[in-house]
Amino acid sequence: MKGSSGELRNLFAGALEDHVRSVALARFDASGSRLASRLRGLYGHCREFDGWLGDLLQGIAGCVNLRPDELRDLDEQRPADWFMSSDMLAYSAYVDRFASGLKGVVEKIPYLCELGVGYLHLLPFHRARAGESDGGFAVSDYEETDPTLGTTGDLELLTAHLRSAGISLCADFVLNHTADDHRWAVAARSGDRLRREFYHVLEDRAEVERYEESLGEVFPQTAPGNFTRVGELDAWVWTTFYPYQWDLNWSNPDVFAAMALTLLRNANRGIEVFRLDSVPFLWKRIGTRCVNQPEVHEILRALRTIVALAAPSVLLKAEAIVAADELPAYFGTAADDGRECHLAYHNVLMAASWAALALQRGDIVAEVVRKAPAVPNPGAWLNYVRCHDDIGWGVLAAGATSRMSVDLDRVSRFFCGDEPGSYARGRAFQTEPAHRVHGTCGMTSALAGLESATVAGDRQQLELAIRRLLLLYGVALCIPGIPLIYMGDEVALGNSTLTDPSPEQTRDSRWLHRPRMDWQWAAARHDPVSPQGRVFAGLQRMITVRRETPALAPSSPIDVVPAARPELLAMRRGGTMVCVFNFSEGAIEGGPELDVGGWKDVLTGRIVGKPWSIGPLEMRWLVPR
Ligand code: GLC
């Protein structure tokens, strides 16, 4: 019968080469029929569905055939939870800011090894749109590297070098939109009907307005609205982000097939982790915010199954900057193999940590940790302090900290240096009075007060700034999952000081925290009295302790320990170890509810007193003796 599972299996088998057939067919037998039924659910109503599915399976088989031996070995050898190890540490950087192109990154591998990095996220390096490109997030060709960064050969060489150093490369897969100069968009503009259907092209202004009624805005200042009028199409194109980023129409099965096969071809170049950019926006439904729609999750489940079929050592990471109650769904469920992403940014924890710092209230983080559900195993949060985007405050507005009142307006002003007593040197992101608490930009060190303390020559403030930076990273390193360092934070690199900013860099304040790595500044990382040396050594110490402490393993359990003082955050890991963080600038005497007097602090090797106390902005990682 056409489209029956037997026929699909035969089609798939027929397209496989002998050297891969038995392994690939075993995988197909485990998940092929589930994949078919998921895709039938999404696209079964479309014309020629059976033929489309057959073509897709043959395309997948083609990618299986071409998978290089070395990567096929990884597929066979890696256990499903290979990334859940205590020495997994992530690092994120722009290629051109970290090094001189993809080849230059090879030269920086020893530096990454010195930190203990096992996972390197390089921000978009595929061919980007000419001119403005949202930092490379407007991709014009997913199969080619950007010529300013290197060739596809350089990429393959880099992935090989990284692999032999034990580092997995993570790349952005910008699947919500293409650049307006991608060949599909160009074809659509020149009248190609099929390519026009790759995008959301609306001819009726009234329909645009109906959608807009319930949509939010990601860039309310620099790109208001969600649609862009395109003269050549005589219509409006859906552009959630910048007008030159055209949202793909994932309700079109040809978009799904094209993107799924693109992902596999990139996996065959040695990319081991895909950061699924802006994934909540993939499906549109009138009358909704057009985020987190059920079909988004169905698409993710289908992509996960395809990866399991053709490149099972590869990981998917959700870039889902959504509210706490919407975020866990991106991991999917273990039941009926409903898995989605292996990894997801713990963005709510990140924003909560910054709010806690501004308000000197560890209880804000405690509340988020208490509410975060367990992640299906294998699966992990990516715990970070900063990334290339703003700190979005909106995720805290919707319930994450509902039991307590968090003045986000104040927090947002604080990090722009606009509150009395603020030490921070950040800038608002896309904020106008109506969007007071949209986001904040700035490097960790500048937000933590290093810049203001240095300018003022205030040694005491400098000490506190270093402690703040380490405190936030301490939280990220203590929470179950994989910790991520944003380039430069390991040496307390400051905000970008562009002498000749482009119009894009002037308009979009996220460029404030996208500086070039200052390798001269970083060279002082072994000087124990310099700020960069203090930060580097502090981080290295925590990374080492985490690696050597089973209680801090990515999947070891966590629970919040009630602390009498709201300034404190206390978490128990692995049933025994207790990590205490003091978010206040004053010393605190420990109360009897946290009975850790006489325990050993594994960060310093010292025994804490009885009764115990904790200094301003200090942390203790304690084990009973
Ligand atoms: C993601 C990226 C961000 C970009 C947006 C649009 O959120 O992290 O930098 O602007 O997607 O691609």
CSV table of N, CA and C and ligand atoms in Angstrom, one decimal, residues 94 121 123-124 133-138 172 174-177 218-219 240-242 245 275-279 281 319-321 345 387-390 429 508 510 514, ligand 1:
chain,number,residue,atom,x,y,z
A,94,TYR,N,31.7,35.0,19.0
A,94,TYR,CA,31.6,35.3,17.6
A,94,TYR,C,33.0,35.0,17.0
A,121,HIS,N,30.3,27.1,21.2
A,121,HIS,CA,29.2,27.7,20.3
A,121,HIS,C,29.8,28.9,19.6
A,123,LEU,N,28.9,31.8,17.1
A,123,LEU,CA,27.8,32.5,16.6
A,123,LEU,C,27.8,32.4,15.1
A,124,PRO,N,26.6,32.8,14.4
A,124,PRO,CA,26.5,32.4,13.0
A,124,PRO,C,27.7,32.7,12.1
A,133,SER,N,23.0,42.4,9.0
A,133,SER,CA,22.6,41.0,9.0
A,133,SER,C,22.2,40.5,10.4
A,134,ASP,N,22.0,41.4,11.3
A,134,ASP,CA,21.6,41.0,12.7
A,134,ASP,C,22.7,40.1,13.2
A,135,GLY,N,23.9,40.5,13.1
A,135,GLY,CA,25.0,39.8,13.6
A,135,GLY,C,25.1,38.4,13.0
A,136,GLY,N,24.7,38.3,11.7
A,136,GLY,CA,24.8,37.0,11.0
A,136,GLY,C,23.6,36.1,11.1
A,137,PHE,N,22.6,36.6,11.9
A,137,PHE,CA,21.3,35.9,12.0
A,137,PHE,C,20.4,36.1,10.8
A,138,ALA,N,20.8,36.8,9.8
A,138,ALA,CA,20.1,36.8,8.5
A,138,ALA,C,20.9,36.0,7.5
A,172,ASP,N,24.7,27.8,15.1
A,172,ASP,CA,23.3,28.3,15.0
A,172,ASP,C,22.6,27.7,13.8
A,174,VAL,N,19.5,28.8,12.0
A,174,VAL,CA,18.5,29.9,12.0
A,174,VAL,C,17.3,29.4,11.2
A,175,LEU,N,16.4,28.7,11.8
A,175,LEU,CA,15.4,28.0,11.1
A,175,LEU,C,14.1,28.8,11.0
A,176,ASN,N,14.0,29.9,11.8
A,176,ASN,CA,12.7,30.6,11.7
A,176,ASN,C,12.6,31.5,10.5
A,177,HIS,N,13.8,32.0,10.0
A,177,HIS,CA,13.8,32.9,8.9
A,177,HIS,C,15.1,32.8,8.1
A,218,VAL,N,9.5,41.9,19.0
A,218,VAL,CA,10.8,41.5,19.6
A,218,VAL,C,11.7,42.7,19.6
A,219,PHE,N,11.6,43.5,18.5
A,219,PHE,CA,12.5,44.7,18.4
A,219,PHE,C,11.5,45.9,18.3
A,240,THR,N,9.3,38.7,11.8
A,240,THR,CA,9.2,38.8,13.3
A,240,THR,C,10.3,39.7,13.8
A,241,PHE,N,11.5,39.6,13.2
A,241,PHE,CA,12.7,40.3,13.7
A,241,PHE,C,12.9,41.5,12.8
A,242,TYR,N,14.1,41.6,12.1
A,242,TYR,CA,14.3,42.7,11.2
A,242,TYR,C,13.6,42.6,9.9
A,245,GLN,N,14.7,39.9,7.6
A,245,GLN,CA,14.7,38.4,8.0
A,245,GLN,C,13.2,37.9,7.8
A,275,ARG,N,22.0,25.0,17.6
A,275,ARG,CA,21.3,25.9,18.4
A,275,ARG,C,20.1,26.4,17.5
A,276,LEU,N,18.9,25.9,17.9
A,276,LEU,CA,17.7,26.2,17.1
A,276,LEU,C,17.2,27.6,17.4
A,277,ASP,N,17.6,28.5,16.5
A,277,ASP,CA,17.4,29.9,16.8
A,277,ASP,C,15.9,30.3,16.7
A,278,SER,N,15.5,31.0,17.7
A,278,SER,CA,14.1,31.6,17.7
A,278,SER,C,13.0,30.5,17.5
A,279,VAL,N,13.2,29.4,18.0
A,279,VAL,CA,12.3,28.2,17.6
A,279,VAL,C,10.9,28.4,18.0
A,281,PHE,N,8.9,30.6,17.4
A,281,PHE,CA,8.1,31.4,16.4
A,281,PHE,C,7.7,30.6,15.2
A,319,GLU,N,16.7,27.5,21.5
A,319,GLU,CA,16.8,28.9,21.9
A,319,GLU,C,15.3,29.4,22.0
A,320,ALA,N,14.8,29.2,23.2
A,320,ALA,CA,13.4,29.5,23.4
A,320,ALA,C,13.4,30.5,24.6
A,321,ILE,N,13.4,31.7,24.3
A,321,ILE,CA,13.4,32.7,25.4
A,321,ILE,C,11.9,33.0,25.7
A,345,TYR,N,18.3,26.8,26.8
A,345,TYR,CA,18.9,27.9,27.7
A,345,TYR,C,18.0,28.0,28.9
A,387,CYS,N,25.0,36.3,27.3
A,387,CYS,CA,25.2,35.7,25.9
A,387,CYS,C,25.2,36.9,25.0
A,388,HIS,N,25.1,36.7,23.7
A,388,HIS,CA,25.2,37.8,22.8
A,388,HIS,C,24.0,38.7,22.7
A,389,ASP,N,22.9,38.2,23.3
A,389,ASP,CA,21.6,38.9,23.3
A,389,ASP,C,21.5,39.7,24.6
A,390,ASP,N,20.4,40.5,24.7
A,390,ASP,CA,20.1,41.2,25.9
A,390,ASP,C,19.6,40.3,27.0
A,429,PHE,N,17.8,47.8,26.2
A,429,PHE,CA,17.6,47.3,24.9
A,429,PHE,C,16.1,47.5,24.4
A,508,ASP,N,21.5,49.1,17.6
A,508,ASP,CA,21.2,47.9,18.3
A,508,ASP,C,22.1,47.8,19.5
A,510,ARG,N,22.8,45.7,21.6
A,510,ARG,CA,23.4,44.5,21.9
A,510,ARG,C,24.9,44.4,21.5
A,514,ARG,N,29.3,42.9,22.6
A,514,ARG,CA,30.0,42.0,21.6
A,514,ARG,C,31.3,42.6,21.2
B,1,GLC,C1,17.9,34.9,18.3
B,1,GLC,C2,19.3,35.4,18.3
B,1,GLC,C3,19.3,36.9,18.2
B,1,GLC,C4,18.7,37.3,16.8
B,1,GLC,C5,17.3,36.6,16.7
B,1,GLC,C6,16.8,36.7,15.3
B,1,GLC,O1,17.1,35.3,19.3
B,1,GLC,O2,19.9,35.0,19.5
B,1,GLC,O3,20.6,37.4,18.3
B,1,GLC,O4,18.5,38.6,16.7
B,1,GLC,O5,17.3,35.2,17.0
B,1,GLC,O6,17.5,35.8,14.5
